[in-house]
Amino acid sequence: MNVIIFGPPGSGKGTQSCMLSRKYGLNIIAAGDLLRAAVIANNIDIKVKNAIESGILVEDKFICDIIYKQIKLSANNFILDGFPRNLNQAKFLNKVLEEMNQVINYIVELQISDNLIIERIVNRFICLNCGNIYNFMYINECKKCGSKEIRQRYDDRNLSTVRKRIKEYKIQMEDLRKYYQDKILGINAEMSIAQVSEVMYAFFS
Ligand SMILES: [Zn+2]
């Protein structure tokens, strides 16, 4: 079973992907994580590196190559998160899957108002020591490791960055909605985590 999950930052996409992955034994292919890993491994050119770090959408070819490799490794069992982001990428995905005799079985979009996104994101903190993430609350000491080195998540620090990401997301989804048409199931992501996953499980069964 192959799934695409769409959703703006703060929609709970990462959490829902993890739960789906566990329930159905799917590989998570998260474009953002793969790009960050490529930056850490330092095997990318400086232009792409700068683009990732400043939050600019990375050139299609680079990300398509990465995704292609992951799809091949995933044996017809994956969740795509953060890909495709535009029509080029969607068409690329379609072509690759055709070649492999695979299809996307389900597409979901987590939907949430701008105000709630911002509220969720500015209240997201990370422990610099162990990496634990805290949502929706301010903390001054990590409950997991006791470290006092807490800060707001780096790329979420700046409100104008968040607004920019929301705007980019809306623009990219306009095209993708037209491309996938009625295949996309919109889910109200303002509900609780458990309620959202219930709706998804019902859709998948
Ligand atoms: Zn910690």
mmCIF file of C-alpha atoms and ligand atoms in Angstrom:
data_model
loop_
_atom_site.group_PDB
_atom_site.id
_atom_site.type_symbol
_atom_site.label_atom_id
_atom_site.label_comp_id
_atom_site.label_asym_id
_atom_site.label_seq_id
_atom_site.Cartn_x
_atom_site.Cartn_y
_atom_site.Cartn_z
ATOM 1 C CA MET A 1 0.000 0.000 0.000
ATOM 2 C CA ASN A 2 1.357 3.398 -0.985
ATOM 3 C CA VAL A 3 0.202 6.629 0.597
ATOM 4 C CA ILE A 4 0.828 10.344 0.165
ATOM 5 C CA ILE A 5 0.216 12.594 3.141
ATOM 6 C CA PHE A 6 -0.122 16.336 2.601
ATOM 7 C CA GLY A 7 -0.395 18.974 5.291
ATOM 8 C CA PRO A 8 1.024 22.352 6.251
ATOM 9 C CA PRO A 9 3.620 22.699 9.013
ATOM 10 C CA GLY A 10 1.991 22.166 12.400
ATOM 11 C CA SER A 11 -0.753 19.893 11.043
ATOM 12 C CA GLY A 12 0.585 16.822 12.860
ATOM 13 C CA LYS A 13 1.765 15.196 9.644
ATOM 14 C CA GLY A 14 4.899 13.695 11.193
ATOM 15 C CA THR A 15 2.969 12.156 14.082
ATOM 16 C CA GLN A 16 0.287 10.719 11.801
ATOM 17 C CA SER A 17 2.932 9.303 9.430
ATOM 18 C CA CYS A 18 4.576 7.488 12.340
ATOM 19 C CA MET A 19 1.277 6.000 13.456
ATOM 20 C CA LEU A 20 0.387 4.874 9.926
ATOM 21 C CA SER A 21 3.838 3.439 9.475
ATOM 22 C CA ARG A 22 3.473 1.336 12.614
ATOM 23 C CA LYS A 23 -0.083 0.205 11.915
ATOM 24 C CA TYR A 24 0.433 -0.808 8.279
ATOM 25 C CA GLY A 25 4.165 -1.530 8.218
ATOM 26 C CA LEU A 26 4.911 1.295 5.800
ATOM 27 C CA ASN A 27 8.255 2.961 5.151
ATOM 28 C CA ILE A 28 8.186 6.678 5.805
ATOM 29 C CA ILE A 29 9.786 8.638 2.985
ATOM 30 C CA ALA A 30 10.067 12.129 4.458
ATOM 31 C CA ALA A 31 11.583 14.555 1.982
ATOM 32 C CA GLY A 32 12.572 17.075 4.674
ATOM 33 C CA ASP A 33 14.427 14.486 6.746
ATOM 34 C CA LEU A 34 16.204 13.093 3.703
ATOM 35 C CA LEU A 35 17.346 16.567 2.709
ATOM 36 C CA ARG A 36 18.566 17.346 6.216
ATOM 37 C CA ALA A 37 20.432 14.030 6.270
ATOM 38 C CA ALA A 38 22.067 14.942 2.961
ATOM 39 C CA VAL A 39 23.195 18.261 4.449
ATOM 40 C CA ILE A 40 24.695 16.498 7.474
ATOM 41 C CA ALA A 41 26.405 13.902 5.292
ATOM 42 C CA ASN A 42 27.703 16.885 3.356
ATOM 43 C CA ASN A 43 27.454 15.144 0.009
ATOM 44 C CA ILE A 44 25.537 17.914 -1.697
ATOM 45 C CA ASP A 45 26.655 21.056 -3.399
ATOM 46 C CA ILE A 46 26.702 24.372 -1.627
ATOM 47 C CA LYS A 47 23.842 25.869 -3.645
ATOM 48 C CA VAL A 48 21.469 23.091 -2.610
ATOM 49 C CA LYS A 49 22.742 23.279 0.961
ATOM 50 C CA ASN A 50 22.003 26.996 1.164
ATOM 51 C CA ALA A 51 18.570 26.439 -0.348
ATOM 52 C CA ILE A 52 17.675 23.836 2.281
ATOM 53 C CA GLU A 53 18.964 25.917 5.155
ATOM 54 C CA SER A 54 17.074 29.004 4.086
ATOM 55 C CA GLY A 55 13.892 27.011 3.519
ATOM 56 C CA ILE A 56 13.765 27.613 -0.218
ATOM 57 C CA LEU A 57 12.275 24.752 -2.204
ATOM 58 C CA VAL A 58 15.086 22.597 -3.484
ATOM 59 C CA GLU A 59 15.593 21.964 -7.157
ATOM 60 C CA ASP A 60 13.351 19.225 -8.463
ATOM 61 C CA LYS A 61 16.074 17.056 -9.863
ATOM 62 C CA PHE A 62 17.948 16.752 -6.609
ATOM 63 C CA ILE A 63 14.936 15.784 -4.520
ATOM 64 C CA CYS A 64 13.506 13.521 -7.262
ATOM 65 C CA ASP A 65 16.735 11.499 -7.286
ATOM 66 C CA ILE A 66 16.576 11.013 -3.538
ATOM 67 C CA ILE A 67 12.891 10.029 -3.594
ATOM 68 C CA TYR A 68 13.407 7.631 -6.497
ATOM 69 C CA LYS A 69 16.038 5.689 -4.540
ATOM 70 C CA GLN A 70 13.803 5.479 -1.501
ATOM 71 C CA ILE A 71 10.773 4.271 -3.461
ATOM 72 C CA LYS A 72 12.875 1.513 -4.969
ATOM 73 C CA LEU A 73 13.918 0.423 -1.492
ATOM 74 C CA SER A 74 10.407 0.515 -0.087
ATOM 75 C CA ALA A 75 8.908 -2.519 -1.830
ATOM 76 C CA ASN A 76 5.510 -1.044 -2.656
ATOM 77 C CA ASN A 77 4.912 -0.028 0.947
ATOM 78 C CA PHE A 78 5.496 3.608 1.676
ATOM 79 C CA ILE A 79 4.174 6.916 2.964
ATOM 80 C CA LEU A 80 5.396 9.990 1.135
ATOM 81 C CA ASP A 81 5.677 13.069 3.342
ATOM 82 C CA GLY A 82 6.799 16.375 1.837
ATOM 83 C CA PHE A 83 6.781 15.079 -1.726
ATOM 84 C CA PRO A 84 5.513 15.881 -4.338
ATOM 85 C CA ARG A 85 5.561 19.635 -3.859
ATOM 86 C CA ASN A 86 4.722 20.719 -7.385
ATOM 87 C CA LEU A 87 3.389 19.437 -10.695
ATOM 88 C CA ASN A 88 6.820 18.466 -12.004
ATOM 89 C CA GLN A 89 7.422 16.299 -8.996
ATOM 90 C CA ALA A 90 3.926 14.789 -9.160
ATOM 91 C CA LYS A 91 4.425 13.843 -12.806
ATOM 92 C CA PHE A 92 7.840 12.413 -12.025
ATOM 93 C CA LEU A 93 6.321 10.292 -9.267
ATOM 94 C CA ASN A 94 3.597 9.067 -11.578
ATOM 95 C CA LYS A 95 6.137 8.026 -14.192
ATOM 96 C CA VAL A 96 8.378 6.240 -11.714
ATOM 97 C CA LEU A 97 5.460 4.307 -10.238
ATOM 98 C CA GLU A 98 4.211 3.316 -13.670
ATOM 99 C CA GLU A 99 7.622 1.910 -14.498
ATOM 100 C CA MET A 100 7.552 -0.092 -11.281
ATOM 101 C CA ASN A 101 3.961 -1.218 -11.771
ATOM 102 C CA GLN A 102 2.853 0.523 -8.617
ATOM 103 C CA VAL A 103 0.157 3.047 -7.769
ATOM 104 C CA ILE A 104 -0.610 5.511 -5.006
ATOM 105 C CA ASN A 105 -3.518 3.910 -3.171
ATOM 106 C CA TYR A 106 -4.466 6.727 -0.824
ATOM 107 C CA ILE A 107 -3.854 10.441 -0.617
ATOM 108 C CA VAL A 108 -4.772 12.427 2.489
ATOM 109 C CA GLU A 109 -4.486 16.083 3.311
ATOM 110 C CA LEU A 110 -4.462 17.310 6.889
ATOM 111 C CA GLN A 111 -6.312 20.612 6.988
ATOM 112 C CA ILE A 112 -5.910 23.267 9.650
ATOM 113 C CA SER A 113 -6.454 27.020 9.941
ATOM 114 C CA ASP A 114 -3.502 29.424 9.679
ATOM 115 C CA ASN A 115 -4.079 30.730 13.193
ATOM 116 C CA LEU A 116 -3.906 27.303 14.745
ATOM 117 C CA ILE A 117 -0.757 26.442 12.752
ATOM 118 C CA ILE A 118 0.972 29.503 14.140
ATOM 119 C CA GLU A 119 -0.236 28.826 17.650
ATOM 120 C CA ARG A 120 1.041 25.256 17.468
ATOM 121 C CA ILE A 121 4.387 26.118 15.934
ATOM 122 C CA VAL A 122 5.394 28.961 18.199
ATOM 123 C CA ASN A 123 4.671 26.655 21.106
ATOM 124 C CA ARG A 124 6.973 23.900 19.910
ATOM 125 C CA PHE A 125 10.202 23.434 21.837
ATOM 126 C CA ILE A 126 13.143 21.104 21.490
ATOM 127 C CA CYS A 127 15.670 19.859 24.032
ATOM 128 C CA LEU A 128 19.147 20.549 22.675
ATOM 129 C CA ASN A 129 20.584 17.708 24.689
ATOM 130 C CA CYS A 130 18.379 14.735 23.765
ATOM 131 C CA GLY A 131 16.273 16.099 20.898
ATOM 132 C CA ASN A 132 12.926 15.509 22.571
ATOM 133 C CA ILE A 133 10.202 17.756 21.135
ATOM 134 C CA TYR A 134 7.491 19.386 23.224
ATOM 135 C CA ASN A 135 4.332 20.661 21.594
ATOM 136 C CA PHE A 136 1.895 23.228 22.842
ATOM 137 C CA MET A 137 3.685 24.095 26.061
ATOM 138 C CA TYR A 138 6.529 26.140 27.365
ATOM 139 C CA ILE A 139 9.079 24.204 29.387
ATOM 140 C CA ASN A 140 12.345 25.239 30.984
ATOM 141 C CA GLU A 141 13.623 21.774 31.762
ATOM 142 C CA CYS A 142 13.520 18.604 29.657
ATOM 143 C CA LYS A 143 11.258 15.996 31.228
ATOM 144 C CA LYS A 144 13.237 13.226 29.588
ATOM 145 C CA CYS A 145 16.854 14.068 30.372
ATOM 146 C CA GLY A 146 16.640 17.018 32.764
ATOM 147 C CA SER A 147 18.638 19.372 30.525
ATOM 148 C CA LYS A 148 17.856 23.079 30.798
ATOM 149 C CA GLU A 149 19.021 23.776 27.280
ATOM 150 C CA ILE A 150 15.670 24.238 25.600
ATOM 151 C CA ARG A 151 14.929 26.315 22.581
ATOM 152 C CA GLN A 152 12.215 26.804 20.028
ATOM 153 C CA ARG A 153 12.740 24.634 16.992
ATOM 154 C CA TYR A 154 15.269 26.322 14.756
ATOM 155 C CA ASP A 155 13.345 26.672 11.519
ATOM 156 C CA ASP A 156 10.154 27.568 13.337
ATOM 157 C CA ARG A 157 11.735 30.348 15.366
ATOM 158 C CA ASN A 158 10.757 33.136 13.119
ATOM 159 C CA LEU A 159 7.105 33.861 12.599
ATOM 160 C CA SER A 160 7.617 35.308 9.131
ATOM 161 C CA THR A 161 9.294 32.032 8.093
ATOM 162 C CA VAL A 162 6.219 30.174 9.277
ATOM 163 C CA ARG A 163 3.932 32.483 7.332
ATOM 164 C CA LYS A 164 6.102 32.027 4.263
ATOM 165 C CA ARG A 165 5.893 28.254 4.586
ATOM 166 C CA ILE A 166 2.102 28.395 4.938
ATOM 167 C CA LYS A 167 1.862 30.561 1.829
ATOM 168 C CA GLU A 168 4.158 28.260 -0.167
ATOM 169 C CA TYR A 169 2.145 25.274 0.952
ATOM 170 C CA LYS A 170 -1.119 26.843 -0.238
ATOM 171 C CA ILE A 171 0.341 27.679 -3.625
ATOM 172 C CA GLN A 172 1.782 24.209 -4.148
ATOM 173 C CA MET A 173 -1.486 22.543 -3.119
ATOM 174 C CA GLU A 174 -3.528 24.492 -5.678
ATOM 175 C CA ASP A 175 -1.798 22.667 -8.512
ATOM 176 C CA LEU A 176 -1.622 19.347 -6.733
ATOM 177 C CA ARG A 177 -5.342 19.387 -5.910
ATOM 178 C CA LYS A 178 -6.109 19.851 -9.575
ATOM 179 C CA TYR A 179 -3.688 17.091 -10.508
ATOM 180 C CA TYR A 180 -4.994 14.506 -8.029
ATOM 181 C CA GLN A 181 -8.593 15.777 -8.111
ATOM 182 C CA ASP A 182 -11.018 13.748 -6.026
ATOM 183 C CA LYS A 183 -8.367 11.223 -4.977
ATOM 184 C CA ILE A 184 -7.405 13.436 -2.029
ATOM 185 C CA LEU A 185 -9.257 12.937 1.236
ATOM 186 C CA GLY A 186 -9.254 16.159 3.274
ATOM 187 C CA ILE A 187 -9.163 15.582 7.022
ATOM 188 C CA ASN A 188 -9.844 18.179 9.688
ATOM 189 C CA ALA A 189 -6.516 18.235 11.550
ATOM 190 C CA GLU A 190 -7.840 20.487 14.291
ATOM 191 C CA MET A 191 -9.225 17.379 15.962
ATOM 192 C CA SER A 192 -7.127 15.369 18.404
ATOM 193 C CA ILE A 193 -4.334 13.092 17.153
ATOM 194 C CA ALA A 194 -6.446 10.014 17.922
ATOM 195 C CA GLN A 195 -9.495 11.388 16.107
ATOM 196 C CA VAL A 196 -7.470 12.247 13.009
ATOM 197 C CA SER A 197 -5.943 8.791 12.824
ATOM 198 C CA GLU A 198 -9.347 7.181 13.253
ATOM 199 C CA VAL A 199 -10.616 9.015 10.189
ATOM 200 C CA MET A 200 -7.554 7.883 8.240
ATOM 201 C CA TYR A 201 -7.836 4.251 9.281
ATOM 202 C CA ALA A 202 -11.490 4.232 8.214
ATOM 203 C CA PHE A 203 -10.475 5.622 4.811
ATOM 204 C CA PHE A 204 -7.778 2.965 4.368
ATOM 205 C CA SER A 205 -9.910 -0.040 5.245
HETATM 206 ZN ZN ZN B 1 16.291 16.267 26.917
#
